[in-house]
Short mmCIF file of C-alpha atoms in Angstrom, two decimals:
data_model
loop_
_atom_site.label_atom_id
_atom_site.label_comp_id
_atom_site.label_asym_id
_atom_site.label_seq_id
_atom_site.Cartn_x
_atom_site.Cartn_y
_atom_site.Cartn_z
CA UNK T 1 6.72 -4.55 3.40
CA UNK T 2 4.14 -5.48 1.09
CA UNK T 3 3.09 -2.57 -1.09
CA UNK T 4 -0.67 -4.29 -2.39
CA UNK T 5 -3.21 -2.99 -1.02
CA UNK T 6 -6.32 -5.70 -0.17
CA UNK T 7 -9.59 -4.03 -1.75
CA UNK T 8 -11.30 -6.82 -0.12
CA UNK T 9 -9.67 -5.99 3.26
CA UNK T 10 -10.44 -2.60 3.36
CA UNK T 11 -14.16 -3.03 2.08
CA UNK T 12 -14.74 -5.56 5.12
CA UNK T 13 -12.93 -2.89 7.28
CA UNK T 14 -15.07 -0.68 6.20
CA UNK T 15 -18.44 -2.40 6.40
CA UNK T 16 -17.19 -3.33 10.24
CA UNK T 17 -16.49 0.67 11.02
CA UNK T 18 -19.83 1.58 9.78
CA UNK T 19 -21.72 -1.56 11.74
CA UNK T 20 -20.31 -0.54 15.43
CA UNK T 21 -21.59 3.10 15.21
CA UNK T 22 -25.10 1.79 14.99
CA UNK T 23 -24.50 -0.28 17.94
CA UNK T 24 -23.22 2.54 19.83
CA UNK T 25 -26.20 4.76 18.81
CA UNK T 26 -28.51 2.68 19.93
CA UNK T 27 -26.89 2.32 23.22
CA UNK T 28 -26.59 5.93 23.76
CA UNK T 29 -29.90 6.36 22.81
CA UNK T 30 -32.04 3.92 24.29
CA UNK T 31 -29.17 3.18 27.35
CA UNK T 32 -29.95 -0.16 27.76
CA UNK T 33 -26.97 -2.98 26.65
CA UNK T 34 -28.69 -6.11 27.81
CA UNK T 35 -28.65 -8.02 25.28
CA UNK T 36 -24.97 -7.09 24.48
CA UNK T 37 -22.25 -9.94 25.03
CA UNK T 38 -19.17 -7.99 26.33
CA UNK T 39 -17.51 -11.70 25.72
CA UNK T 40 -17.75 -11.58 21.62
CA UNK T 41 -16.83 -7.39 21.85
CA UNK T 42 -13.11 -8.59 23.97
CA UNK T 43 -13.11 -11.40 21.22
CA UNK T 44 -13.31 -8.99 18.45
CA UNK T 45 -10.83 -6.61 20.16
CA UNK T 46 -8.50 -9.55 20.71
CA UNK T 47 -8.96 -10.15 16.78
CA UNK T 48 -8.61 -6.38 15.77
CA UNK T 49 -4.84 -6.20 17.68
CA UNK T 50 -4.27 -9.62 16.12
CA UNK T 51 -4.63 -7.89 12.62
CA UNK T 52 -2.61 -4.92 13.81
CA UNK T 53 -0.01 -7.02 15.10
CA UNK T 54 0.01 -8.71 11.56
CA UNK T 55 -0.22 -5.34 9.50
CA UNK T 56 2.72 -4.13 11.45
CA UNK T 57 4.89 -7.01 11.56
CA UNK T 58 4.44 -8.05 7.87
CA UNK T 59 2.39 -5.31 5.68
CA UNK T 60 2.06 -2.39 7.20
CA UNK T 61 -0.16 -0.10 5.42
CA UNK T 62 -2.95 2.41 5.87
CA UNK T 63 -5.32 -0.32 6.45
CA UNK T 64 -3.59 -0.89 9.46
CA UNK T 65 -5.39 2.29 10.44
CA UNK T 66 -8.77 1.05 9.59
CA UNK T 67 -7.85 -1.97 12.01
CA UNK T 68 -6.95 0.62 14.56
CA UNK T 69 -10.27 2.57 14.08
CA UNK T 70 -12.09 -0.33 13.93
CA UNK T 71 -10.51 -1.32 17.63
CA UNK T 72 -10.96 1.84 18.86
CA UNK T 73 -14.75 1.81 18.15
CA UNK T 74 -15.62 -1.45 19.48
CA UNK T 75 -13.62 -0.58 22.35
CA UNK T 76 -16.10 2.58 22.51
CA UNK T 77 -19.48 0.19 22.32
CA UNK T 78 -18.09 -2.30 25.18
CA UNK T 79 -17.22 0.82 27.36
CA UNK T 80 -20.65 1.54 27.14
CA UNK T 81 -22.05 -1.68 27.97
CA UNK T 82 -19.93 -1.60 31.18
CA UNK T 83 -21.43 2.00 31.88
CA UNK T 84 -24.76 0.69 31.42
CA UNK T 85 -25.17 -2.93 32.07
CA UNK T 86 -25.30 -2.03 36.19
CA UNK T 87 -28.48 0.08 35.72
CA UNK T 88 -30.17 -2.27 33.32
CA UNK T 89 -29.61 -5.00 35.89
CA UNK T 90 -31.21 -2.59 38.46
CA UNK T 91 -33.97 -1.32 36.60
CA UNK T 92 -34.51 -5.16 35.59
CA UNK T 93 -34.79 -6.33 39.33
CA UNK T 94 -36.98 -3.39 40.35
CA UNK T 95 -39.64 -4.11 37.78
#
């Protein structure tokens, strides 16, 4: 194990766990995810338990927990977009 601790890691981390909340605001609160690519959110995810992966098999740390939050709330935002998307495509067709 690697005992440094990336500042820059965690700061990007960080600025990623405070983006996705806004995202998943302003689905909750308007309910419409149309313009959402569920695509780039499985991307991220993919890239998120690539970094776990990493932190586990070569540095595990407490960051590894910020990749794990970070997963966890993207995983949140495309969950929404599949609990939306169906009735945006419905209102869409019915106006």
């Amino acid at each position: 194990m690697n005992s440094s601790i990336s500042i820059w890691e965690i700061l990007m981390l960080l600025c990623f766990a405070c983006s996705w909340p806004v995202s998943i605001v302003k689905s909750l609160r308007t309910k419409i995810v149309l313009g959402k690519s569920p695509i780039f959110m499985v991307i991220i995810i993919i890239g998120y338990i690539f970094g776990i992966i990493h932190k586990i098999c070569n540095d595990f740390d407490l960051v590894t927990f910020l990749y794990l939050f970070n997963l966890l709330i993207v995983s949140a935002d495309l969950c929404l977009y599949f609990y939306y998307i169906g009735k945006n495509k419905r209102d869409l067709l019915q106006k």
